[in-house]
């Protein structure tokens, strides 16, 4: 599952909103208690939105963004633990004792122990977003589906914030997403999902019980089919 950093910030629009995160924790715990293996990638947009100044090198700006995702995962992991779950955080680079270094074997071991696994730090390289990171990790751990919990409730043919007549898709193919540049995830992530046949379900994080509903079939967002 990919959680939007902005969505986790709630009405404050920046930083953390504990009530929002706790609602996510309650839903994920329900799924985990039923035996669903859950891996989570979190964006960093509640702290950092890319290069904000021409005086900052792109590589350094992306590194700041990677660290923002680590902060998010540490925070959300702790809220999950307070809700009664076991969690682990994996990163593609060393963070001292804060996290463990990612490997597929380590991730699969934690899943077998019924832990919720956070994949922080993106891909570990600049020029790749957390969109690409979530698709990459989903492929590596052989996930059944990627759940994209966003601040918007699905995929539209135009920006609904600017166009009140924008049409929401119930289903759309990944080829259509790429051809029409529908901004479900960035283009690199879209092509990676298409080539490895990983479906994505897009829905609004702030809708009532939206994560559980998505997994249990009561889904009101957009399914991106491969």
Coordinates of C-alpha atoms in Angstrom, one line a residue:
X1 CA 0.0 0.0 0.0
X2 CA 1.1 3.5 -0.8
X3 CA 0.1 6.2 1.6
X4 CA 0.2 9.8 0.5
X5 CA 2.3 11.9 2.8
X6 CA -0.1 14.9 2.2
X7 CA -3.1 12.7 3.2
X8 CA -1.4 11.6 6.4
X9 CA -1.0 15.3 7.3
X10 CA -4.8 15.6 7.5
X11 CA -6.3 19.1 7.7
X12 CA -3.0 20.6 8.8
X13 CA -1.5 19.9 5.4
X14 CA 2.0 19.4 6.8
X15 CA 3.6 17.2 9.4
X16 CA 1.6 14.5 11.1
X17 CA -2.0 14.3 12.0
X18 CA -2.2 11.6 14.7
X19 CA -6.0 11.0 14.4
X20 CA -5.7 10.4 10.6
X21 CA -2.8 8.0 11.1
X22 CA -4.7 6.2 13.9
X23 CA -7.7 5.6 11.6
X24 CA -5.3 4.0 9.1
X25 CA -3.8 1.9 11.9
X26 CA -7.2 0.5 13.0
X27 CA -8.0 -0.5 9.4
X28 CA -4.6 -2.1 8.8
X29 CA -4.9 -4.0 12.1
X30 CA -8.2 -5.5 11.0
X31 CA -6.6 -6.8 7.8
X32 CA -3.5 -8.0 9.5
X33 CA -5.5 -9.9 12.2
X34 CA -7.3 -11.7 9.3
X35 CA -3.9 -12.8 7.9
X36 CA -3.4 -10.3 5.1
X37 CA 0.2 -9.5 4.6
X38 CA 0.6 -5.7 4.4
X39 CA 3.6 -3.8 3.1
X40 CA 3.5 0.0 3.2
X41 CA 5.3 2.8 1.3
X42 CA 4.7 6.4 2.4
X43 CA 5.4 9.5 0.4
X44 CA 7.2 12.5 1.8
X45 CA 5.0 15.3 0.6
X46 CA 4.0 16.4 4.1
X47 CA 7.6 17.5 4.6
X48 CA 9.3 17.9 1.2
X49 CA 8.0 18.5 -2.3
X50 CA 11.2 18.2 -4.3
X51 CA 13.7 20.9 -5.1
X52 CA 12.4 24.2 -3.7
X53 CA 15.4 26.3 -4.8
X54 CA 17.8 26.3 -7.7
X55 CA 20.5 26.5 -5.1
X56 CA 19.8 22.9 -4.1
X57 CA 21.2 20.2 -6.3
X58 CA 18.5 17.7 -7.6
X59 CA 20.4 14.7 -6.1
X60 CA 20.5 16.4 -2.7
X61 CA 16.9 17.4 -2.9
X62 CA 15.9 13.8 -3.6
X63 CA 18.0 12.6 -0.7
X64 CA 16.0 15.0 1.6
X65 CA 12.8 13.5 0.2
X66 CA 14.1 10.0 1.0
X67 CA 14.8 11.0 4.6
X68 CA 11.3 12.5 4.8
X69 CA 9.8 9.1 4.0
X70 CA 12.0 7.5 6.7
X71 CA 10.6 10.0 9.2
X72 CA 7.1 9.2 8.1
X73 CA 7.6 5.5 8.4
X74 CA 9.1 5.7 11.9
X75 CA 6.1 7.8 13.0
X76 CA 3.4 5.7 11.4
X77 CA 5.1 2.5 12.6
X78 CA 4.9 3.7 16.2
X79 CA 1.2 4.6 15.9
X80 CA 0.7 1.1 14.4
X81 CA 2.6 -0.5 17.4
X82 CA 0.4 1.5 19.8
X83 CA -2.6 -0.1 18.1
X84 CA -1.3 -3.6 18.8
X85 CA 0.7 -4.5 15.6
X86 CA 4.2 -5.7 15.2
X87 CA 6.1 -3.7 12.6
X88 CA 9.5 -3.4 10.9
X89 CA 11.0 -0.7 8.8
X90 CA 13.3 -1.5 5.8
X91 CA 15.4 1.0 3.9
X92 CA 17.7 0.6 0.8
X93 CA 20.5 2.4 2.7
X94 CA 21.9 2.1 6.2
X95 CA 20.2 4.3 8.9
X96 CA 22.1 3.1 11.9
X97 CA 19.8 1.4 14.4
X98 CA 16.7 3.3 13.1
X99 CA 15.9 0.7 10.4
X100 CA 17.0 -2.6 8.9
X101 CA 18.6 -2.9 5.4
X102 CA 16.1 -4.0 2.8
X103 CA 16.3 -7.5 1.2
X104 CA 13.5 -9.6 -0.2
X105 CA 14.4 -12.5 2.2
X106 CA 14.2 -10.2 5.2
X107 CA 10.9 -8.7 4.1
X108 CA 9.4 -12.2 3.5
X109 CA 10.6 -13.3 6.9
X110 CA 8.9 -10.4 8.6
X111 CA 5.7 -11.1 6.6
X112 CA 5.8 -14.7 7.8
X113 CA 6.0 -13.4 11.3
X114 CA 2.7 -11.4 10.7
X115 CA 4.5 -8.1 10.9
X116 CA 3.5 -5.0 8.9
X117 CA 6.5 -4.0 6.9
X118 CA 7.3 -0.4 6.0
X119 CA 9.5 0.2 2.9
X120 CA 11.1 3.6 3.6
X121 CA 13.7 5.6 1.6
X122 CA 12.2 5.0 -1.8
X123 CA 14.6 3.2 -4.2
X124 CA 17.6 4.7 -2.5
X125 CA 18.5 6.6 -5.6
X126 CA 17.8 10.1 -6.9
X127 CA 15.4 10.7 -9.8
X128 CA 13.1 7.9 -8.7
X129 CA 9.9 8.7 -6.8
X130 CA 8.1 6.8 -4.1
X131 CA 5.7 5.8 -6.9
X132 CA 8.5 3.9 -8.5
X133 CA 9.5 2.6 -5.0
X134 CA 6.1 1.1 -4.2
X135 CA 5.9 -0.7 -7.6
X136 CA 9.4 -2.0 -7.3
X137 CA 8.8 -3.3 -3.8
X138 CA 5.5 -4.8 -4.8
X139 CA 7.2 -6.7 -7.6
X140 CA 10.0 -7.9 -5.4
X141 CA 7.7 -9.3 -2.7
X142 CA 5.2 -10.6 -5.2
X143 CA 2.3 -8.6 -4.0
X144 CA -1.2 -9.3 -5.3
X145 CA -2.2 -5.7 -5.7
X146 CA -1.0 -2.2 -4.9
X147 CA -3.4 0.0 -3.0
X148 CA -2.9 3.7 -3.6
X149 CA -4.5 5.6 -0.7
X150 CA -4.6 9.2 -1.8
X151 CA -6.1 12.5 -1.0
X152 CA -8.3 12.1 -4.1
X153 CA -10.9 9.3 -4.4
X154 CA -9.8 7.7 -7.8
X155 CA -8.6 8.4 -11.3
X156 CA -10.2 11.1 -13.3
X157 CA -9.9 12.2 -17.0
X158 CA -9.0 15.7 -15.8
X159 CA -8.2 17.4 -12.5
X160 CA -11.4 17.4 -10.5
X161 CA -10.2 20.3 -8.4
X162 CA -10.1 22.5 -11.5
X163 CA -12.8 20.8 -13.7
X164 CA -16.1 20.0 -11.9
X165 CA -17.1 18.0 -15.0
X166 CA -14.1 15.7 -14.7
X167 CA -15.1 12.0 -15.2
X168 CA -14.1 9.4 -12.7
X169 CA -13.1 6.0 -14.0
X170 CA -14.4 2.8 -12.3
X171 CA -11.8 0.8 -14.2
X172 CA -9.0 1.8 -16.6
X173 CA -6.2 -0.2 -18.1
X174 CA -2.5 0.7 -17.4
X175 CA -2.1 1.2 -21.2
X176 CA -4.8 3.9 -21.1
X177 CA -3.1 5.5 -18.0
X178 CA 0.2 5.7 -20.0
X179 CA -1.4 6.8 -23.3
X180 CA -3.5 9.5 -21.7
X181 CA -1.0 10.5 -19.0
X182 CA -3.6 10.2 -16.3
X183 CA -1.1 10.7 -13.4
X184 CA -2.0 7.6 -11.3
X185 CA 1.7 7.2 -10.6
X186 CA 4.6 8.7 -12.5
X187 CA 5.5 7.3 -15.9
X188 CA 8.4 5.2 -14.8
X189 CA 6.2 3.5 -12.2
X190 CA 3.4 3.0 -14.7
X191 CA 5.6 1.3 -17.2
X192 CA 7.2 -0.9 -14.5
X193 CA 3.7 -1.9 -13.3
X194 CA 2.6 -2.7 -16.9
X195 CA 5.6 -4.7 -17.7
X196 CA 5.3 -6.8 -14.5
X197 CA 1.5 -7.0 -14.5
X198 CA 0.9 -5.4 -11.1
X199 CA -2.7 -4.0 -10.8
X200 CA -3.3 -0.8 -8.8
X201 CA -6.4 0.3 -6.9
X202 CA -6.8 4.0 -6.3
X203 CA -9.1 5.4 -3.6
X204 CA -9.4 8.2 -1.1
X205 CA -7.6 7.6 2.2
X206 CA -10.0 9.9 4.1
X207 CA -13.1 8.1 3.1
X208 CA -14.7 6.0 6.0
X209 CA -13.0 2.6 6.3
X210 CA -11.7 2.9 2.7
X211 CA -8.7 0.6 3.2
X212 CA -10.7 -2.3 4.6
X213 CA -13.5 -1.7 2.0
X214 CA -10.9 -1.9 -0.8
X215 CA -9.6 -5.2 0.3
X216 CA -13.0 -6.7 1.1
X217 CA -14.5 -5.8 -2.3
X218 CA -16.7 -2.8 -1.3
X219 CA -14.6 -0.6 -3.5
X220 CA -15.6 2.8 -4.8
X221 CA -12.3 4.0 -6.3
X222 CA -10.6 3.2 -9.6
X223 CA -9.1 -0.2 -10.5
X224 CA -6.1 0.1 -12.8
X225 CA -6.0 -3.2 -14.7
X226 CA -3.0 -4.8 -16.4

